[in-house]
């Protein structure tokens, strides 16, 4: 197997995951260009810069020191797509919407360097369906790369092949993730929400369902489903706020849509109060309001 040398990574999306993945890479000494949409007003890289500033509010801050911060270059899709040419690895981490992801792939494809690996951090959308948005020439170097939140602490990364992915691409990624980032990699099949999220989302939804059934308070459920059962810190409702309630809803939607005959289907719906929070824009930690801090 030829050695996969990652000199520069492009991360697409400076949201909860993209910004933290960029920080995690910078802390490992890997230069990153972090892209997001061009801001409507002011500095066109403003969305990325705001996201990077927001990392400082996380405890402990995921980005260690000015030298590390300098390894992240803010960019936007309107002005800087030519910078993709110098990236050996492109990690897409935009919102969990098939239509938005595929539209972006069509846009970036002409700028991706020959030989680069492209990977999606989707929580559970079909990797095969995402691959279809790429030209055939790039499809065999595309796969899923599913980091967990927060990426600086969570060792697990799932990597997922499509029917087109070259075996060497997964081998190269696995070696790089293990040696550079110290990750524990598993190879998941391209099934809805892959492995860990299929279990994790089910357990969150079941806990929410039983909260209502038993008339429990959110913090009582979090006390029961946190450290007491071996989770280091976060639990059901805190996890939902950290993940982002909109992202959780998209991931639940993937199960609703793709697993209509699953015996656990009755759990695959969000409580109405949670959908109401999403409608109000209270999306959890990223908006400063969610299950715990109401607007
Ligand atoms: P987020 O909502 O925090 O950020 C999404 C980003 O996408 C934003 O920066 C936004 O500007 C950008 N965006 C929105 N619409 C866009 C468009 N049409 N084109 C291009 N960019 C657009 O989301 P997130 O939580 O960082 O999730 C990103 C991806 O990572 C999703 O696929 C999600 O399922 C996955 N993921 C999330 C978590 C988690 O805990 N939040 C964990 C693992 C994987």
Short mmCIF file of C-alpha atoms and ligand atoms in Angstrom, two decimals:
data_model
loop_
_atom_site.label_atom_id
_atom_site.label_comp_id
_atom_site.label_asym_id
_atom_site.label_seq_id
_atom_site.Cartn_x
_atom_site.Cartn_y
_atom_site.Cartn_z
CA UNK A 1 0.00 0.00 0.00
CA UNK A 2 1.39 3.41 -0.96
CA UNK A 3 1.81 5.79 1.98
CA UNK A 4 -0.95 8.41 2.18
CA UNK A 5 0.70 11.69 3.04
CA UNK A 6 -1.67 14.32 4.40
CA UNK A 7 -0.01 17.71 4.11
CA UNK A 8 -3.14 19.83 4.06
CA UNK A 9 -6.81 19.11 4.81
CA UNK A 10 -9.90 21.01 3.65
CA UNK A 11 -12.80 20.87 6.09
CA UNK A 12 -16.11 21.93 4.53
CA UNK A 13 -18.49 23.34 7.16
CA UNK A 14 -17.49 25.30 10.26
CA UNK A 15 -20.40 24.19 12.44
CA UNK A 16 -20.30 22.11 15.63
CA UNK A 17 -18.28 19.31 14.02
CA UNK A 18 -16.36 21.02 11.21
CA UNK A 19 -14.83 23.66 13.50
CA UNK A 20 -13.90 21.07 16.12
CA UNK A 21 -12.45 18.66 13.55
CA UNK A 22 -10.34 21.53 12.16
CA UNK A 23 -9.16 22.33 15.72
CA UNK A 24 -8.38 18.68 16.41
CA UNK A 25 -6.31 18.46 13.21
CA UNK A 26 -4.49 21.74 13.95
CA UNK A 27 -3.63 20.45 17.44
CA UNK A 28 -2.07 17.41 15.73
CA UNK A 29 0.01 19.82 13.59
CA UNK A 30 -2.00 19.36 10.38
CA UNK A 31 -2.72 22.57 8.39
CA UNK A 32 -6.40 23.02 7.54
CA UNK A 33 -8.43 25.27 5.27
CA UNK A 34 -11.82 25.61 6.93
CA UNK A 35 -14.64 26.53 4.55
CA UNK A 36 -18.18 27.71 5.07
CA UNK A 37 -20.71 29.78 3.15
CA UNK A 38 -19.69 33.36 2.37
CA UNK A 39 -21.14 35.66 5.03
CA UNK A 40 -23.92 37.89 3.69
CA UNK A 41 -22.43 41.01 5.27
CA UNK A 42 -18.98 42.23 6.31
CA UNK A 43 -16.00 39.86 6.18
CA UNK A 44 -16.87 37.09 3.71
CA UNK A 45 -15.05 34.57 5.94
CA UNK A 46 -17.07 35.82 8.92
CA UNK A 47 -18.98 32.55 9.49
CA UNK A 48 -15.74 30.60 9.88
CA UNK A 49 -14.11 33.25 12.04
CA UNK A 50 -17.14 33.36 14.35
CA UNK A 51 -17.05 29.56 14.62
CA UNK A 52 -13.36 29.62 15.53
CA UNK A 53 -14.00 32.30 18.15
CA UNK A 54 -16.85 30.14 19.50
CA UNK A 55 -14.42 27.27 20.16
CA UNK A 56 -12.86 29.35 22.95
CA UNK A 57 -16.13 29.15 24.88
CA UNK A 58 -15.98 25.35 25.04
CA UNK A 59 -14.39 23.95 28.19
CA UNK A 60 -11.56 23.14 27.92
CA UNK A 61 -11.05 25.06 24.65
CA UNK A 62 -10.36 22.59 21.82
CA UNK A 63 -7.76 24.77 20.08
CA UNK A 64 -4.47 25.04 21.96
CA UNK A 65 -2.46 28.20 21.39
CA UNK A 66 -1.79 30.82 18.71
CA UNK A 67 0.58 28.57 16.74
CA UNK A 68 -2.19 26.01 16.38
CA UNK A 69 -4.82 28.62 15.49
CA UNK A 70 -2.48 29.86 12.73
CA UNK A 71 -2.67 26.40 11.11
CA UNK A 72 -6.36 27.03 10.27
CA UNK A 73 -7.08 29.24 7.25
CA UNK A 74 -10.66 30.55 7.04
CA UNK A 75 -12.23 30.33 3.56
CA UNK A 76 -15.57 30.50 1.77
CA UNK A 77 -16.98 28.65 -1.24
CA UNK A 78 -17.50 31.78 -3.37
CA UNK A 79 -13.93 33.07 -3.24
CA UNK A 80 -11.56 30.25 -2.35
CA UNK A 81 -12.48 26.95 -4.02
CA UNK A 82 -9.15 27.05 -5.91
CA UNK A 83 -7.46 26.34 -2.54
CA UNK A 84 -8.87 22.80 -2.69
CA UNK A 85 -6.13 22.01 -5.24
CA UNK A 86 -3.52 21.89 -2.48
CA UNK A 87 -5.53 19.58 -0.19
CA UNK A 88 -4.87 15.83 -0.02
CA UNK A 89 -7.98 15.19 2.04
CA UNK A 90 -11.37 16.93 1.92
CA UNK A 91 -13.67 16.30 4.90
CA UNK A 92 -17.25 17.47 4.35
CA UNK A 93 -19.08 18.38 7.57
CA UNK A 94 -22.03 20.54 6.50
CA UNK A 95 -25.60 20.21 7.77
CA UNK A 96 -27.14 16.71 7.63
CA UNK A 97 -29.15 17.27 4.44
CA UNK A 98 -28.66 15.08 1.38
CA UNK A 99 -29.71 17.87 -1.02
CA UNK A 100 -27.30 20.44 0.48
CA UNK A 101 -24.40 17.97 0.57
CA UNK A 102 -24.89 16.79 -3.03
CA UNK A 103 -25.22 20.40 -4.28
CA UNK A 104 -21.91 21.22 -2.59
CA UNK A 105 -20.19 18.14 -4.07
CA UNK A 106 -21.19 19.23 -7.56
CA UNK A 107 -19.72 22.64 -6.82
CA UNK A 108 -16.38 21.49 -5.38
CA UNK A 109 -15.73 18.56 -7.73
CA UNK A 110 -13.93 20.55 -10.48
CA UNK A 111 -11.49 21.95 -7.89
CA UNK A 112 -10.49 18.78 -6.01
CA UNK A 113 -6.88 17.68 -6.54
CA UNK A 114 -6.36 14.48 -8.51
CA UNK A 115 -5.55 11.75 -5.99
CA UNK A 116 -7.19 13.53 -3.03
CA UNK A 117 -9.54 11.57 -0.76
CA UNK A 118 -13.01 13.08 -0.21
CA UNK A 119 -14.94 11.95 2.87
CA UNK A 120 -18.24 12.87 4.48
CA UNK A 121 -18.75 13.23 8.22
CA UNK A 122 -22.47 12.47 7.79
CA UNK A 123 -24.08 10.89 10.84
CA UNK A 124 -25.93 8.34 8.78
CA UNK A 125 -27.02 9.42 5.29
CA UNK A 126 -26.33 6.89 2.55
CA UNK A 127 -22.69 7.24 1.50
CA UNK A 128 -23.51 5.51 -1.77
CA UNK A 129 -26.21 8.08 -2.57
CA UNK A 130 -23.81 10.93 -1.70
CA UNK A 131 -21.17 9.43 -4.01
CA UNK A 132 -23.55 9.69 -6.94
CA UNK A 133 -23.27 13.48 -6.82
CA UNK A 134 -19.56 13.24 -7.63
CA UNK A 135 -18.18 12.69 -11.13
CA UNK A 136 -17.09 9.12 -11.81
CA UNK A 137 -13.43 10.19 -11.75
CA UNK A 138 -13.69 11.07 -8.02
CA UNK A 139 -16.14 8.41 -6.85
CA UNK A 140 -13.58 5.71 -6.11
CA UNK A 141 -11.77 8.04 -3.69
CA UNK A 142 -14.90 8.95 -1.71
CA UNK A 143 -16.10 7.38 1.57
CA UNK A 144 -17.65 8.16 4.95
CA UNK A 145 -15.46 9.39 7.84
CA UNK A 146 -17.68 9.66 10.88
CA UNK A 147 -16.09 11.47 13.82
CA UNK A 148 -17.96 11.63 17.12
CA UNK A 149 -18.67 14.69 19.20
CA UNK A 150 -16.51 16.06 20.78
CA UNK A 151 -13.88 14.84 18.29
CA UNK A 152 -10.94 15.73 20.54
CA UNK A 153 -12.13 13.25 23.17
CA UNK A 154 -14.05 10.61 21.24
CA UNK A 155 -11.64 8.00 19.93
CA UNK A 156 -14.10 6.30 17.63
CA UNK A 157 -14.18 7.10 13.92
CA UNK A 158 -16.34 5.02 11.59
CA UNK A 159 -15.16 4.76 8.00
CA UNK A 160 -17.67 3.63 5.39
CA UNK A 161 -17.05 2.47 1.82
CA UNK A 162 -19.44 2.75 -1.11
CA UNK A 163 -19.66 0.19 -3.88
CA UNK A 164 -17.11 2.37 -5.77
CA UNK A 165 -14.53 3.07 -3.03
CA UNK A 166 -11.04 1.67 -3.70
CA UNK A 167 -9.97 -0.63 -0.85
CA UNK A 168 -6.68 1.30 -0.61
CA UNK A 169 -8.58 4.51 0.28
CA UNK A 170 -9.99 2.97 3.48
CA UNK A 171 -6.61 1.42 4.30
CA UNK A 172 -4.87 4.78 3.86
CA UNK A 173 -7.45 6.65 5.92
CA UNK A 174 -7.40 4.09 8.71
CA UNK A 175 -3.61 4.24 8.96
CA UNK A 176 -3.65 8.04 8.99
CA UNK A 177 -6.47 8.33 11.56
CA UNK A 178 -4.74 5.85 13.84
CA UNK A 179 -1.21 7.19 13.57
CA UNK A 180 -1.84 10.96 13.36
CA UNK A 181 -4.95 11.37 15.51
CA UNK A 182 -4.78 8.28 17.73
CA UNK A 183 -8.27 7.21 16.70
CA UNK A 184 -9.88 3.80 17.07
CA UNK A 185 -11.31 3.08 13.62
CA UNK A 186 -14.08 0.71 12.74
CA UNK A 187 -15.33 -0.07 9.26
CA UNK A 188 -19.10 0.26 9.12
CA UNK A 189 -21.47 -0.80 6.40
CA UNK A 190 -23.47 1.86 4.55
CA UNK A 191 -26.66 1.31 6.57
CA UNK A 192 -28.87 4.08 8.07
CA UNK A 193 -26.87 5.86 10.83
CA UNK A 194 -24.12 3.19 10.54
CA UNK A 195 -23.30 1.44 13.86
CA UNK A 196 -22.76 3.74 16.86
CA UNK A 197 -25.43 6.29 15.94
CA UNK A 198 -27.99 3.60 15.17
CA UNK A 199 -27.58 2.43 18.76
CA UNK A 200 -27.01 5.90 20.26
CA UNK A 201 -29.98 7.63 18.65
CA UNK A 202 -32.22 4.74 19.53
CA UNK A 203 -31.12 4.98 23.17
CA UNK A 204 -31.73 8.78 23.25
CA UNK A 205 -35.19 8.39 21.71
CA UNK A 206 -36.13 5.53 24.03
CA UNK A 207 -35.02 7.60 27.06
CA UNK A 208 -37.10 10.55 25.82
CA UNK A 209 -40.10 8.30 25.29
CA UNK A 210 -39.81 6.88 28.83
CA UNK A 211 -39.25 10.36 30.35
CA UNK A 212 -42.80 11.27 29.33
CA UNK A 213 -44.25 7.86 30.18
CA UNK A 214 -42.84 7.93 33.72
CA UNK A 215 -43.33 11.68 34.30
CA UNK A 216 -39.62 12.28 34.98
CA UNK A 217 -37.72 15.58 34.82
CA UNK A 218 -34.91 16.06 32.26
CA UNK A 219 -32.20 16.32 34.90
CA UNK A 220 -33.47 13.17 36.63
CA UNK A 221 -33.13 11.27 33.35
CA UNK A 222 -29.67 12.76 32.76
CA UNK A 223 -28.61 11.73 36.28
CA UNK A 224 -29.73 8.17 35.50
CA UNK A 225 -28.23 7.96 32.00
CA UNK A 226 -24.89 9.70 32.66
CA UNK A 227 -21.88 8.58 34.72
CA UNK A 228 -24.01 6.00 36.60
CA UNK A 229 -24.13 3.89 33.44
CA UNK A 230 -20.56 4.57 32.41
CA UNK A 231 -20.94 7.70 30.26
CA UNK A 232 -18.19 10.13 31.28
CA UNK A 233 -20.23 13.32 31.44
CA UNK A 234 -23.05 13.87 29.03
CA UNK A 235 -26.31 12.01 29.08
CA UNK A 236 -29.60 12.05 27.20
CA UNK A 237 -30.72 15.69 27.18
CA UNK A 238 -27.26 17.20 27.61
CA UNK A 239 -26.08 15.11 24.69
CA UNK A 240 -29.00 16.36 22.59
CA UNK A 241 -28.01 19.97 23.34
CA UNK A 242 -24.35 19.28 22.52
CA UNK A 243 -25.18 17.45 19.26
CA UNK A 244 -27.66 20.13 18.12
CA UNK A 245 -31.41 19.50 18.18
CA UNK A 246 -31.74 20.07 14.40
CA UNK A 247 -28.96 17.58 13.70
CA UNK A 248 -30.59 15.07 16.06
CA UNK A 249 -33.89 15.57 14.20
CA UNK A 250 -32.19 14.90 10.83
CA UNK A 251 -30.58 11.74 12.19
CA UNK A 252 -33.93 10.54 13.56
CA UNK A 253 -35.44 11.36 10.15
CA UNK A 254 -32.89 9.04 8.50
CA UNK A 255 -34.25 6.18 10.65
CA UNK A 256 -37.89 7.11 10.06
CA UNK A 257 -37.36 7.25 6.31
CA UNK A 258 -35.17 4.21 5.81
CA UNK A 259 -36.37 1.76 8.46
CA UNK A 260 -40.18 1.86 8.24
CA UNK A 261 -40.51 -1.83 9.17
CA UNK A 262 -38.05 -1.84 12.05
CA UNK A 263 -39.68 -3.29 15.20
CA UNK A 264 -38.56 -0.21 17.16
CA UNK A 265 -40.25 2.16 14.76
CA UNK A 266 -42.63 3.47 17.42
CA UNK A 267 -39.69 5.20 19.09
CA UNK A 268 -38.51 6.94 15.91
CA UNK A 269 -40.11 10.28 16.50
CA UNK A 270 -39.05 13.38 18.34
CA UNK A 271 -41.26 14.61 21.19
CA UNK A 272 -43.48 17.51 20.06
CA UNK A 273 -41.88 19.91 22.59
CA UNK A 274 -38.46 19.21 21.05
CA UNK A 275 -39.73 19.90 17.51
CA UNK A 276 -41.21 23.15 18.87
CA UNK A 277 -37.79 24.20 20.23
CA UNK A 278 -36.26 23.56 16.79
CA UNK A 279 -38.96 25.68 15.12
CA UNK A 280 -38.05 28.54 17.46
CA UNK A 281 -34.35 28.24 16.56
CA UNK A 282 -33.39 26.90 20.00
CA UNK A 283 -30.98 24.26 18.65
CA UNK A 284 -28.91 23.52 21.76
CA UNK A 285 -25.42 24.63 22.76
CA UNK A 286 -24.64 26.14 19.35
CA UNK A 287 -27.43 28.72 19.66
CA UNK A 288 -27.09 29.20 23.42
CA UNK A 289 -30.58 27.78 24.02
CA UNK A 290 -32.02 24.31 23.81
CA UNK A 291 -33.42 21.72 26.20
CA UNK A 292 -31.67 23.25 29.21
CA UNK A 293 -31.51 26.96 28.47
CA UNK A 294 -34.77 28.15 27.02
CA UNK A 295 -34.93 31.31 24.89
P1 LIG B 1 -24.03 22.45 12.25
O1 LIG B 1 -25.48 22.73 12.10
O2 LIG B 1 -23.36 22.83 13.51
O3 LIG B 1 -23.22 23.11 11.06
C1 LIG B 1 -23.60 22.94 9.75
C2 LIG B 1 -22.78 23.86 8.84
O4 LIG B 1 -23.28 23.68 7.52
C3 LIG B 1 -22.94 25.35 9.19
O5 LIG B 1 -21.66 25.88 9.42
C4 LIG B 1 -23.63 25.94 7.99
O6 LIG B 1 -23.18 27.24 7.64
C5 LIG B 1 -23.31 24.94 6.89
N1 LIG B 1 -24.35 24.92 5.86
C6 LIG B 1 -25.68 25.01 6.04
N2 LIG B 1 -26.31 24.93 4.86
C7 LIG B 1 -25.35 24.77 3.92
C8 LIG B 1 -25.38 24.62 2.52
N3 LIG B 1 -26.53 24.60 1.84
N4 LIG B 1 -24.21 24.46 1.86
C9 LIG B 1 -23.03 24.46 2.53
N5 LIG B 1 -22.95 24.61 3.87
C10 LIG B 1 -24.09 24.76 4.56
O7 LIG B 1 -23.87 20.89 11.96
P2 LIG B 1 -22.85 19.85 12.64
O8 LIG B 1 -23.42 19.39 13.91
O9 LIG B 1 -21.47 20.38 12.59
O10 LIG B 1 -22.99 18.63 11.62
C11 LIG B 1 -22.24 18.60 10.42
C12 LIG B 1 -22.22 17.17 9.91
O11 LIG B 1 -21.59 16.32 10.89
C13 LIG B 1 -23.62 16.59 9.69
O12 LIG B 1 -23.58 15.72 8.60
C14 LIG B 1 -23.88 15.85 11.00
O13 LIG B 1 -24.83 14.82 10.87
C15 LIG B 1 -22.50 15.29 11.30
N6 LIG B 1 -22.22 14.98 12.69
C16 LIG B 1 -22.69 15.77 13.69
C17 LIG B 1 -22.38 15.44 15.00
C18 LIG B 1 -22.87 16.29 16.15
O14 LIG B 1 -22.78 15.85 17.31
N7 LIG B 1 -23.36 17.49 15.92
C19 LIG B 1 -21.58 14.32 15.30
C20 LIG B 1 -21.09 13.55 14.23
C21 LIG B 1 -21.42 13.88 12.93
#
